[in-house]
Amino acid sequence: MMFASALSEHPDPAEATGEVVGTVLERLGTGPDLAVLFCSPQHRDAVGDIAASIRRLLRPGVLLGATAVAVLGGAREVEDAPAVGLWAGRLAAPARPVRLDAVRTASGIALQGLSGSTFEPGDTLLLLADPFSLPVDAIIDALAELEPPGAHGPLAVPVVGGMASAAATPGGNRLVLDDEVVSSGGVGVVLPDRVAATAIVSQGCRPIGDPMIVTRAEGNLVLEIAGRPALDRLDDLVRSVDAEERALLASGLQIGIAIDEHQDTFGRGDFLVRSVMGADRRHRALAVGDRVEVGTTVQFQVRDAVAADEDLRALLAGATGDAALVFTCNGRGQRLFDEPDHDARVVHDALGSPALAGMFCAGEIGPVGGRSFIHGFTASVLLFQGKTVTPAQPPPAGH
């Protein structure tokens, strides 16, 4: 396999397209199996022309794309400015395009584009979705239970990707699948097992306090933890920590929900992190951004720039890859780290590869503990293994 990526900050979409296509052609040549396009909001109206040019000049087997509030390329993150990012790869097996949609019916929402014949054992779905029109939670649940004809159980297809973030209202995002540009639903590719793609998800938190069992809950309200009111347990934790950690609890309190209750001990990656949304002081309960079952192990978590940096670096320390697609939260970037390029630079430096592209997302998708979820404030990274081409020097970006 061979990979390449390019980033242009040229404000003119035609010039930006020429720059990124030219760089990828120099590094990779024509006819990659997969190309992935990322465009900032400033280029939203030109996405159709950009995609058509890429298909004509680069001739990828499949072209996938989305608009986003910020675009990653190499070790750079372009926030609040025009940007076009292009990633391309030659894969060990062809990627298969998928178009997903949700249709309202008399009995509810029907998902279109999913079937048992679409997937095979070992497949991974790379998904770019519009947050206003596609119920990605339902997609993930359906894929977890999908059972093709003749199979002896569900495939539990992992899903990796992100939600388009270029618009704050319905209809404002753009998604690309080959020669089609749409403003709703989802687009993706099925990556066969032979492609050797591996996902890591950095939730950007560190645990505080001890794991405890939920002893009473109703929906997303945690009423009791280890036999005492949940808010009392939190108050005990606040009193037991120093002033610095107390400030973190006040500004970035999260809760980790154990994914596998059968473990004897819990560590990094064993919890699905969700926000603590508020407190019901009358009932001494905590409202959590997900349903919590009685008997579940939970642990309070804190999120700040230091924890997010440490978590991403720790996960990448044991990872290898020759290329990466990075889907990071639009609440990270300079808003969280107070410096530019953080996530792109950390992934780029850990892999030692320039073949990296991605976007800031309105929700990141990736597996934790063997099951895929939609996340917030995370960095979901899809790593590709294979041989890369020695990169040529990219042309200078125009301004």
mmCIF file of C-alpha atoms in Angstrom:
data_model
loop_
_atom_site.group_PDB
_atom_site.id
_atom_site.type_symbol
_atom_site.label_atom_id
_atom_site.label_comp_id
_atom_site.label_asym_id
_atom_site.label_seq_id
_atom_site.Cartn_x
_atom_site.Cartn_y
_atom_site.Cartn_z
ATOM 1 C CA MET A 1 0.000 0.000 0.000
ATOM 2 C CA MET A 2 1.043 3.580 -0.586
ATOM 3 C CA PHE A 3 -0.384 6.796 0.815
ATOM 4 C CA ALA A 4 -0.161 10.538 0.333
ATOM 5 C CA SER A 5 -1.864 13.658 1.640
ATOM 6 C CA ALA A 6 -1.852 17.356 0.840
ATOM 7 C CA LEU A 7 -3.191 20.574 2.346
ATOM 8 C CA SER A 8 -3.852 23.916 0.695
ATOM 9 C CA GLU A 9 -4.801 27.185 2.372
ATOM 10 C CA HIS A 10 -5.396 29.027 -0.897
ATOM 11 C CA PRO A 11 -8.635 31.043 -0.697
ATOM 12 C CA ASP A 12 -9.536 30.303 -4.326
ATOM 13 C CA PRO A 13 -11.097 26.803 -4.565
ATOM 14 C CA ALA A 14 -9.733 26.116 -8.053
ATOM 15 C CA GLU A 15 -6.197 27.037 -6.985
ATOM 16 C CA ALA A 16 -6.533 25.028 -3.775
ATOM 17 C CA THR A 17 -7.725 21.995 -5.726
ATOM 18 C CA GLY A 18 -4.814 22.287 -8.130
ATOM 19 C CA GLU A 19 -2.352 22.421 -5.251
ATOM 20 C CA VAL A 20 -3.627 19.362 -3.386
ATOM 21 C CA VAL A 21 -4.179 17.253 -6.502
ATOM 22 C CA GLY A 22 -0.748 18.206 -7.836
ATOM 23 C CA THR A 23 0.957 17.210 -4.599
ATOM 24 C CA VAL A 24 -0.852 13.862 -4.371
ATOM 25 C CA LEU A 25 -0.085 13.097 -8.019
ATOM 26 C CA GLU A 26 3.607 13.807 -7.414
ATOM 27 C CA ARG A 27 3.691 11.508 -4.404
ATOM 28 C CA LEU A 28 1.350 8.753 -5.510
ATOM 29 C CA GLY A 29 0.366 8.997 -9.156
ATOM 30 C CA THR A 30 -3.089 8.402 -10.548
ATOM 31 C CA GLY A 31 -5.624 5.723 -9.671
ATOM 32 C CA PRO A 32 -5.475 5.313 -5.871
ATOM 33 C CA ASP A 33 -8.104 2.967 -4.468
ATOM 34 C CA LEU A 34 -9.464 5.589 -2.070
ATOM 35 C CA ALA A 35 -9.324 9.380 -1.840
ATOM 36 C CA VAL A 36 -10.809 11.389 1.033
ATOM 37 C CA LEU A 37 -11.546 15.106 0.696
ATOM 38 C CA PHE A 38 -11.994 17.651 3.495
ATOM 39 C CA CYS A 39 -13.142 21.227 2.803
ATOM 40 C CA SER A 40 -13.563 24.205 5.107
ATOM 41 C CA PRO A 41 -16.827 26.228 5.132
ATOM 42 C CA GLN A 42 -15.270 28.857 2.864
ATOM 43 C CA HIS A 43 -15.203 26.277 0.031
ATOM 44 C CA ARG A 44 -18.624 24.735 0.716
ATOM 45 C CA ASP A 45 -20.292 26.099 -2.417
ATOM 46 C CA ALA A 46 -17.435 24.813 -4.585
ATOM 47 C CA VAL A 47 -17.364 21.258 -3.232
ATOM 48 C CA GLY A 48 -19.022 19.834 -6.345
ATOM 49 C CA ASP A 49 -16.416 21.405 -8.639
ATOM 50 C CA ILE A 50 -13.563 20.370 -6.336
ATOM 51 C CA ALA A 51 -14.780 16.770 -6.248
ATOM 52 C CA ALA A 52 -15.247 16.664 -10.033
ATOM 53 C CA SER A 53 -11.693 17.910 -10.583
ATOM 54 C CA ILE A 54 -10.264 15.319 -8.204
ATOM 55 C CA ARG A 55 -12.149 12.522 -9.966
ATOM 56 C CA ARG A 56 -11.020 13.723 -13.388
ATOM 57 C CA LEU A 57 -7.361 14.291 -12.536
ATOM 58 C CA LEU A 58 -6.611 11.740 -9.790
ATOM 59 C CA ARG A 59 -9.099 9.043 -10.906
ATOM 60 C CA PRO A 60 -9.569 7.391 -7.484
ATOM 61 C CA GLY A 61 -11.461 4.138 -7.159
ATOM 62 C CA VAL A 62 -13.712 5.801 -4.562
ATOM 63 C CA LEU A 63 -13.889 9.451 -3.540
ATOM 64 C CA LEU A 64 -15.257 10.291 -0.093
ATOM 65 C CA GLY A 65 -15.555 13.757 1.402
ATOM 66 C CA ALA A 66 -17.088 16.173 3.903
ATOM 67 C CA THR A 67 -17.098 19.820 4.895
ATOM 68 C CA ALA A 68 -15.787 20.784 8.325
ATOM 69 C CA VAL A 69 -15.167 23.837 10.450
ATOM 70 C CA ALA A 70 -11.425 23.049 10.390
ATOM 71 C CA VAL A 71 -9.220 20.821 8.246
ATOM 72 C CA LEU A 72 -6.127 18.770 9.118
ATOM 73 C CA GLY A 73 -3.239 17.963 6.810
ATOM 74 C CA GLY A 74 0.180 16.592 7.741
ATOM 75 C CA ALA A 75 1.130 18.235 11.044
ATOM 76 C CA ARG A 76 -1.183 21.229 10.480
ATOM 77 C CA GLU A 77 -4.684 22.165 11.615
ATOM 78 C CA VAL A 78 -6.280 25.057 9.753
ATOM 79 C CA GLU A 79 -8.914 26.724 11.924
ATOM 80 C CA ASP A 80 -11.111 29.669 10.917
ATOM 81 C CA ALA A 81 -9.505 29.960 7.470
ATOM 82 C CA PRO A 82 -9.958 28.477 3.981
ATOM 83 C CA ALA A 83 -8.506 24.988 3.593
ATOM 84 C CA VAL A 84 -8.731 21.925 1.368
ATOM 85 C CA GLY A 85 -7.245 18.642 2.513
ATOM 86 C CA LEU A 86 -6.835 15.544 0.332
ATOM 87 C CA TRP A 87 -5.764 12.053 1.413
ATOM 88 C CA ALA A 88 -5.270 9.112 -0.933
ATOM 89 C CA GLY A 89 -4.121 5.534 -0.637
ATOM 90 C CA ARG A 90 -3.445 2.385 -2.591
ATOM 91 C CA LEU A 91 -5.041 -0.387 -0.568
ATOM 92 C CA ALA A 92 -4.548 -4.134 -0.435
ATOM 93 C CA ALA A 93 -8.217 -4.596 -1.371
ATOM 94 C CA PRO A 94 -10.775 -2.278 -2.993
ATOM 95 C CA ALA A 95 -12.913 -0.056 -0.757
ATOM 96 C CA ARG A 96 -16.657 -0.429 -1.313
ATOM 97 C CA PRO A 97 -18.787 2.766 -1.336
ATOM 98 C CA VAL A 98 -21.855 3.052 0.926
ATOM 99 C CA ARG A 99 -24.592 5.699 0.900
ATOM 100 C CA LEU A 100 -26.703 5.831 4.068
ATOM 101 C CA ASP A 101 -29.926 7.702 4.646
ATOM 102 C CA ALA A 102 -32.744 7.940 7.167
ATOM 103 C CA VAL A 103 -36.330 8.092 5.919
ATOM 104 C CA ARG A 104 -39.288 8.989 8.114
ATOM 105 C CA THR A 105 -42.116 6.441 7.838
ATOM 106 C CA ALA A 106 -45.449 5.939 9.593
ATOM 107 C CA SER A 107 -43.760 3.590 12.066
ATOM 108 C CA GLY A 108 -40.682 5.725 12.705
ATOM 109 C CA ILE A 109 -37.289 6.182 11.080
ATOM 110 C CA ALA A 110 -36.153 3.653 8.482
ATOM 111 C CA LEU A 111 -32.445 3.339 7.706
ATOM 112 C CA GLN A 112 -31.491 2.902 4.056
ATOM 113 C CA GLY A 113 -28.188 1.539 2.785
ATOM 114 C CA LEU A 114 -27.586 -1.202 5.371
ATOM 115 C CA SER A 115 -27.881 -4.894 4.596
ATOM 116 C CA GLY A 116 -26.185 -8.112 5.610
ATOM 117 C CA SER A 117 -24.812 -8.530 2.096
ATOM 118 C CA THR A 118 -22.894 -5.223 2.349
ATOM 119 C CA PHE A 119 -20.440 -6.492 4.953
ATOM 120 C CA GLU A 120 -18.136 -9.439 5.513
ATOM 121 C CA PRO A 121 -16.210 -10.599 8.601
ATOM 122 C CA GLY A 122 -13.327 -8.249 9.399
ATOM 123 C CA ASP A 123 -14.814 -5.244 7.564
ATOM 124 C CA THR A 124 -14.599 -1.709 8.976
ATOM 125 C CA LEU A 125 -16.948 1.124 8.005
ATOM 126 C CA LEU A 126 -15.371 4.544 7.478
ATOM 127 C CA LEU A 127 -18.312 6.941 7.853
ATOM 128 C CA LEU A 128 -18.796 10.681 7.297
ATOM 129 C CA ALA A 129 -22.255 11.863 8.340
ATOM 130 C CA ASP A 130 -24.471 14.924 8.620
ATOM 131 C CA PRO A 131 -25.361 15.413 12.317
ATOM 132 C CA PHE A 132 -28.799 16.891 11.566
ATOM 133 C CA SER A 133 -30.230 14.128 9.393
ATOM 134 C CA LEU A 134 -28.610 10.763 10.153
ATOM 135 C CA PRO A 135 -29.170 8.920 13.473
ATOM 136 C CA VAL A 136 -25.651 7.551 13.752
ATOM 137 C CA ASP A 137 -26.435 5.841 17.069
ATOM 138 C CA ALA A 138 -29.029 3.756 15.234
ATOM 139 C CA ILE A 139 -26.522 2.975 12.471
ATOM 140 C CA ILE A 140 -23.968 1.779 15.022
ATOM 141 C CA ASP A 141 -26.557 -0.341 16.842
ATOM 142 C CA ALA A 142 -27.718 -1.896 13.584
ATOM 143 C CA LEU A 143 -24.164 -2.732 12.529
ATOM 144 C CA ALA A 144 -23.462 -4.294 15.921
ATOM 145 C CA GLU A 145 -26.330 -6.728 15.312
ATOM 146 C CA LEU A 146 -25.976 -7.160 11.543
ATOM 147 C CA GLU A 147 -25.925 -10.821 10.556
ATOM 148 C CA PRO A 148 -25.318 -11.671 6.882
ATOM 149 C CA PRO A 149 -26.889 -14.721 5.261
ATOM 150 C CA GLY A 150 -25.183 -17.928 6.356
ATOM 151 C CA ALA A 151 -23.367 -16.313 9.261
ATOM 152 C CA HIS A 152 -23.365 -17.846 12.741
ATOM 153 C CA GLY A 153 -23.715 -14.570 14.599
ATOM 154 C CA PRO A 154 -23.546 -10.785 14.195
ATOM 155 C CA LEU A 155 -20.502 -9.237 12.517
ATOM 156 C CA ALA A 156 -20.219 -6.338 15.016
ATOM 157 C CA VAL A 157 -18.844 -4.076 12.274
ATOM 158 C CA PRO A 158 -16.610 -1.350 13.762
ATOM 159 C CA VAL A 159 -17.399 2.205 12.647
ATOM 160 C CA VAL A 160 -14.815 5.010 12.487
ATOM 161 C CA GLY A 161 -15.245 8.573 11.264
ATOM 162 C CA GLY A 162 -16.935 11.816 12.155
ATOM 163 C CA MET A 163 -19.847 14.189 11.774
ATOM 164 C CA ALA A 164 -19.596 17.074 9.316
ATOM 165 C CA SER A 165 -19.208 20.373 11.162
ATOM 166 C CA ALA A 166 -19.187 23.170 8.585
ATOM 167 C CA ALA A 167 -22.739 24.280 9.394
ATOM 168 C CA ALA A 168 -24.781 24.960 12.522
ATOM 169 C CA THR A 169 -28.126 24.383 10.801
ATOM 170 C CA PRO A 170 -29.646 21.561 8.715
ATOM 171 C CA GLY A 171 -28.761 21.534 5.037
ATOM 172 C CA GLY A 172 -25.521 23.457 5.440
ATOM 173 C CA ASN A 173 -23.049 20.596 5.311
ATOM 174 C CA ARG A 174 -21.817 18.839 2.180
ATOM 175 C CA LEU A 175 -20.933 15.158 1.807
ATOM 176 C CA VAL A 176 -19.219 13.606 -1.207
ATOM 177 C CA LEU A 177 -19.419 10.073 -2.554
ATOM 178 C CA ASP A 178 -17.832 9.734 -5.991
ATOM 179 C CA ASP A 179 -19.793 12.056 -8.318
ATOM 180 C CA GLU A 180 -22.614 12.711 -5.826
ATOM 181 C CA VAL A 181 -22.683 15.736 -3.482
ATOM 182 C CA VAL A 182 -25.433 15.697 -0.838
ATOM 183 C CA SER A 183 -26.386 17.752 2.215
ATOM 184 C CA SER A 184 -27.900 15.005 4.361
ATOM 185 C CA GLY A 185 -27.440 11.398 5.434
ATOM 186 C CA GLY A 186 -24.079 9.714 5.428
ATOM 187 C CA VAL A 187 -21.384 8.547 3.032
ATOM 188 C CA GLY A 188 -18.770 5.927 3.655
ATOM 189 C CA VAL A 189 -16.609 3.112 2.447
ATOM 190 C CA VAL A 190 -16.341 -0.457 3.645
ATOM 191 C CA LEU A 191 -12.690 -1.338 4.265
ATOM 192 C CA PRO A 192 -12.029 -5.087 4.006
ATOM 193 C CA ASP A 193 -9.885 -6.855 6.588
ATOM 194 C CA ARG A 194 -6.977 -7.009 4.127
ATOM 195 C CA VAL A 195 -6.676 -3.214 4.233
ATOM 196 C CA ALA A 196 -5.186 -3.470 7.748
ATOM 197 C CA ALA A 197 -6.852 -0.406 9.237
ATOM 198 C CA THR A 198 -6.789 0.035 13.013
ATOM 199 C CA ALA A 199 -8.719 2.577 15.076
ATOM 200 C CA ILE A 200 -7.709 4.257 18.309
ATOM 201 C CA VAL A 201 -9.979 6.612 20.264
ATOM 202 C CA SER A 202 -8.528 9.113 22.706
ATOM 203 C CA GLN A 203 -11.303 10.304 25.017
ATOM 204 C CA GLY A 204 -8.975 12.862 26.535
ATOM 205 C CA CYS A 205 -9.737 12.187 30.188
ATOM 206 C CA ARG A 206 -8.059 10.825 33.260
ATOM 207 C CA PRO A 207 -9.804 9.040 36.131
ATOM 208 C CA ILE A 208 -10.162 10.590 39.563
ATOM 209 C CA GLY A 209 -11.299 8.729 42.647
ATOM 210 C CA ASP A 210 -12.105 5.005 42.690
ATOM 211 C CA PRO A 211 -14.364 2.832 40.517
ATOM 212 C CA MET A 212 -17.754 2.239 42.175
ATOM 213 C CA ILE A 213 -20.967 0.359 41.413
ATOM 214 C CA VAL A 214 -24.213 2.130 40.507
ATOM 215 C CA THR A 215 -26.810 0.832 42.956
ATOM 216 C CA ARG A 216 -29.814 2.869 41.818
ATOM 217 C CA ALA A 217 -30.552 4.600 38.501
ATOM 218 C CA GLU A 218 -33.419 5.682 36.280
ATOM 219 C CA GLY A 219 -32.579 6.270 32.624
ATOM 220 C CA ASN A 220 -29.776 8.808 32.538
ATOM 221 C CA LEU A 221 -30.206 9.754 36.217
ATOM 222 C CA VAL A 222 -27.688 8.132 38.545
ATOM 223 C CA LEU A 223 -29.410 8.109 41.936
ATOM 224 C CA GLU A 224 -27.048 6.037 44.092
ATOM 225 C CA ILE A 225 -23.438 4.961 43.799
ATOM 226 C CA ALA A 226 -22.166 2.263 46.147
ATOM 227 C CA GLY A 227 -25.273 2.568 48.320
ATOM 228 C CA ARG A 228 -25.145 6.347 48.840
ATOM 229 C CA PRO A 229 -26.708 9.253 46.916
ATOM 230 C CA ALA A 230 -24.653 9.965 43.800
ATOM 231 C CA LEU A 231 -24.252 13.658 44.620
ATOM 232 C CA ASP A 232 -22.960 12.746 48.078
ATOM 233 C CA ARG A 233 -20.300 10.547 46.457
ATOM 234 C CA LEU A 234 -19.266 13.477 44.279
ATOM 235 C CA ASP A 235 -19.158 15.820 47.275
ATOM 236 C CA ASP A 236 -16.893 13.329 49.085
ATOM 237 C CA LEU A 237 -14.563 13.308 46.084
ATOM 238 C CA VAL A 238 -14.452 17.102 45.898
ATOM 239 C CA ARG A 239 -13.467 17.313 49.573
ATOM 240 C CA SER A 240 -10.719 14.705 49.171
ATOM 241 C CA VAL A 241 -8.745 16.341 46.328
ATOM 242 C CA ASP A 242 -6.475 19.365 46.175
ATOM 243 C CA ALA A 243 -7.427 22.796 44.872
ATOM 244 C CA GLU A 244 -6.166 22.129 41.322
ATOM 245 C CA GLU A 245 -8.190 18.941 40.925
ATOM 246 C CA ARG A 246 -11.181 20.626 42.544
ATOM 247 C CA ALA A 247 -11.062 23.257 39.802
ATOM 248 C CA LEU A 248 -10.968 20.520 37.159
ATOM 249 C CA LEU A 249 -13.987 18.833 38.706
ATOM 250 C CA ALA A 250 -15.851 22.133 38.579
ATOM 251 C CA SER A 251 -15.046 22.828 34.920
ATOM 252 C CA GLY A 252 -14.598 19.451 33.219
ATOM 253 C CA LEU A 253 -16.406 16.746 35.202
ATOM 254 C CA GLN A 254 -17.134 13.560 33.275
ATOM 255 C CA ILE A 255 -18.099 10.055 34.266
ATOM 256 C CA GLY A 256 -16.686 6.825 32.879
ATOM 257 C CA ILE A 257 -19.110 3.941 32.342
ATOM 258 C CA ALA A 258 -17.442 0.528 32.300
ATOM 259 C CA ILE A 259 -17.918 -1.257 28.991
ATOM 260 C CA ASP A 260 -17.162 -4.771 30.266
ATOM 261 C CA GLU A 261 -18.361 -5.504 33.789
ATOM 262 C CA HIS A 262 -16.539 -8.841 33.896
ATOM 263 C CA GLN A 263 -13.106 -7.266 34.317
ATOM 264 C CA ASP A 264 -11.361 -7.446 37.678
ATOM 265 C CA THR A 265 -9.556 -4.150 37.209
ATOM 266 C CA PHE A 266 -10.187 -1.124 35.018
ATOM 267 C CA GLY A 267 -7.766 1.107 33.141
ATOM 268 C CA ARG A 268 -7.415 3.314 30.081
ATOM 269 C CA GLY A 269 -9.906 2.388 27.401
ATOM 270 C CA ASP A 270 -12.165 0.389 29.710
ATOM 271 C CA PHE A 271 -14.662 3.225 30.229
ATOM 272 C CA LEU A 272 -16.993 5.030 27.873
ATOM 273 C CA VAL A 273 -16.704 8.668 28.955
ATOM 274 C CA ARG A 274 -19.859 10.746 29.116
ATOM 275 C CA SER A 275 -20.555 14.249 30.425
ATOM 276 C CA VAL A 276 -22.116 14.913 33.812
ATOM 277 C CA MET A 277 -24.858 17.256 32.612
ATOM 278 C CA GLY A 278 -26.172 18.458 35.945
ATOM 279 C CA ALA A 279 -27.409 17.566 39.409
ATOM 280 C CA ASP A 280 -30.832 17.051 40.964
ATOM 281 C CA ARG A 281 -30.165 18.342 44.463
ATOM 282 C CA ARG A 282 -33.589 17.379 45.749
ATOM 283 C CA HIS A 283 -32.925 13.697 44.995
ATOM 284 C CA ARG A 284 -29.104 14.006 45.321
ATOM 285 C CA ALA A 285 -28.806 12.550 41.818
ATOM 286 C CA LEU A 286 -26.532 13.184 38.832
ATOM 287 C CA ALA A 287 -27.751 13.542 35.245
ATOM 288 C CA VAL A 288 -25.419 11.793 32.786
ATOM 289 C CA GLY A 289 -25.231 12.063 29.020
ATOM 290 C CA ASP A 290 -26.170 8.413 28.503
ATOM 291 C CA ARG A 291 -28.307 5.687 30.013
ATOM 292 C CA VAL A 292 -26.685 4.028 33.034
ATOM 293 C CA GLU A 293 -27.827 0.623 34.250
ATOM 294 C CA VAL A 294 -27.890 -0.555 37.872
ATOM 295 C CA GLY A 295 -24.845 -2.722 38.519
ATOM 296 C CA THR A 296 -22.624 -0.741 36.167
ATOM 297 C CA THR A 297 -19.158 0.246 37.348
ATOM 298 C CA VAL A 298 -18.487 3.967 37.023
ATOM 299 C CA GLN A 299 -15.582 6.253 37.805
ATOM 300 C CA PHE A 300 -15.449 10.034 37.776
ATOM 301 C CA GLN A 301 -13.145 11.561 35.162
ATOM 302 C CA VAL A 302 -11.687 14.994 34.478
ATOM 303 C CA ARG A 303 -10.811 16.545 31.153
ATOM 304 C CA ASP A 304 -8.327 19.308 30.465
ATOM 305 C CA ALA A 305 -5.537 20.006 27.979
ATOM 306 C CA VAL A 306 -2.956 18.073 29.994
ATOM 307 C CA ALA A 307 -5.159 14.982 30.335
ATOM 308 C CA ALA A 308 -6.123 15.125 26.642
ATOM 309 C CA ASP A 309 -2.490 15.410 25.582
ATOM 310 C CA GLU A 310 -1.355 12.575 27.841
ATOM 311 C CA ASP A 311 -4.174 10.275 26.749
ATOM 312 C CA LEU A 312 -3.524 10.739 23.025
ATOM 313 C CA ARG A 313 0.228 10.270 23.416
ATOM 314 C CA ALA A 314 -0.230 7.156 25.564
ATOM 315 C CA LEU A 315 -2.530 5.517 23.008
ATOM 316 C CA LEU A 316 -0.185 6.336 20.135
ATOM 317 C CA ALA A 317 2.881 5.091 22.005
ATOM 318 C CA GLY A 318 2.080 1.498 21.097
ATOM 319 C CA ALA A 319 0.590 2.208 17.688
ATOM 320 C CA THR A 320 2.142 1.923 14.253
ATOM 321 C CA GLY A 321 0.944 3.120 10.898
ATOM 322 C CA ASP A 322 2.044 4.545 7.577
ATOM 323 C CA ALA A 323 -0.914 6.877 7.204
ATOM 324 C CA ALA A 324 -3.821 8.195 9.238
ATOM 325 C CA LEU A 325 -7.217 9.809 9.004
ATOM 326 C CA VAL A 326 -7.888 11.943 12.085
ATOM 327 C CA PHE A 327 -11.352 12.929 13.327
ATOM 328 C CA THR A 328 -11.016 15.314 16.249
ATOM 329 C CA CYS A 329 -13.651 17.300 18.121
ATOM 330 C CA ASN A 330 -14.329 20.906 17.172
ATOM 331 C CA GLY A 331 -14.023 21.642 20.909
ATOM 332 C CA ARG A 332 -10.366 20.627 20.872
ATOM 333 C CA GLY A 333 -7.853 22.522 18.725
ATOM 334 C CA GLN A 334 -6.784 25.901 20.042
ATOM 335 C CA ARG A 335 -9.927 26.110 22.196
ATOM 336 C CA LEU A 336 -8.641 23.290 24.398
ATOM 337 C CA PHE A 337 -4.878 23.308 23.972
ATOM 338 C CA ASP A 338 -4.290 27.054 23.592
ATOM 339 C CA GLU A 339 -1.861 26.294 20.773
ATOM 340 C CA PRO A 340 -2.287 25.417 17.094
ATOM 341 C CA ASP A 341 -1.951 21.996 15.443
ATOM 342 C CA HIS A 342 -1.943 19.866 18.599
ATOM 343 C CA ASP A 343 -3.689 16.653 17.545
ATOM 344 C CA ALA A 344 -2.334 16.663 13.992
ATOM 345 C CA ARG A 345 1.208 17.249 15.232
ATOM 346 C CA VAL A 346 1.047 14.538 17.920
ATOM 347 C CA VAL A 347 -0.278 11.919 15.482
ATOM 348 C CA HIS A 348 2.105 13.025 12.730
ATOM 349 C CA ASP A 349 5.138 12.861 15.022
ATOM 350 C CA ALA A 350 4.136 9.522 16.550
ATOM 351 C CA LEU A 351 3.811 7.865 13.146
ATOM 352 C CA GLY A 352 6.641 9.722 11.454
ATOM 353 C CA SER A 353 4.442 9.911 8.364
ATOM 354 C CA PRO A 354 3.236 12.966 6.443
ATOM 355 C CA ALA A 355 0.283 11.004 4.981
ATOM 356 C CA LEU A 356 -2.255 12.389 7.437
ATOM 357 C CA ALA A 357 -5.496 14.275 6.878
ATOM 358 C CA GLY A 358 -8.748 14.833 8.724
ATOM 359 C CA MET A 359 -11.274 17.262 10.109
ATOM 360 C CA PHE A 360 -12.767 18.846 13.203
ATOM 361 C CA CYS A 361 -16.064 17.078 13.871
ATOM 362 C CA ALA A 362 -19.452 17.723 15.446
ATOM 363 C CA GLY A 363 -19.155 14.255 16.965
ATOM 364 C CA GLU A 364 -16.470 11.630 16.521
ATOM 365 C CA ILE A 365 -17.098 7.944 15.815
ATOM 366 C CA GLY A 366 -14.891 5.098 16.940
ATOM 367 C CA PRO A 367 -14.639 1.902 18.973
ATOM 368 C CA VAL A 368 -13.947 1.748 22.699
ATOM 369 C CA GLY A 369 -13.765 -1.618 24.408
ATOM 370 C CA GLY A 370 -14.687 -3.470 21.222
ATOM 371 C CA ARG A 371 -17.853 -1.473 20.447
ATOM 372 C CA SER A 372 -18.291 1.703 18.413
ATOM 373 C CA PHE A 373 -19.846 4.863 19.848
ATOM 374 C CA ILE A 374 -20.390 8.535 19.062
ATOM 375 C CA HIS A 375 -18.086 10.616 21.235
ATOM 376 C CA GLY A 376 -17.484 14.222 22.164
ATOM 377 C CA PHE A 377 -14.140 15.982 22.808
ATOM 378 C CA THR A 378 -12.289 12.930 21.480
ATOM 379 C CA ALA A 379 -9.738 12.230 18.779
ATOM 380 C CA SER A 380 -10.653 9.163 16.721
ATOM 381 C CA VAL A 381 -7.740 8.048 14.540
ATOM 382 C CA LEU A 382 -7.820 5.441 11.775
ATOM 383 C CA LEU A 383 -4.341 4.063 11.141
ATOM 384 C CA PHE A 384 -3.349 2.377 7.881
ATOM 385 C CA GLN A 385 -0.457 -0.060 7.559
ATOM 386 C CA GLY A 386 1.537 -0.438 4.381
ATOM 387 C CA LYS A 387 4.382 0.822 2.272
ATOM 388 C CA THR A 388 4.497 4.561 1.613
ATOM 389 C CA VAL A 389 6.063 6.566 -1.178
ATOM 390 C CA THR A 390 8.861 8.966 -0.266
ATOM 391 C CA PRO A 391 7.103 12.312 -0.415
ATOM 392 C CA ALA A 392 8.046 14.991 -2.863
ATOM 393 C CA GLN A 393 8.330 18.579 -1.668
ATOM 394 C CA PRO A 394 4.795 20.073 -1.831
ATOM 395 C CA PRO A 395 4.298 23.284 -3.762
ATOM 396 C CA PRO A 396 3.989 26.429 -1.642
ATOM 397 C CA ALA A 397 0.466 27.393 -0.604
ATOM 398 C CA GLY A 398 -0.908 30.534 -2.177
ATOM 399 C CA HIS A 399 -2.513 33.290 -0.102
#
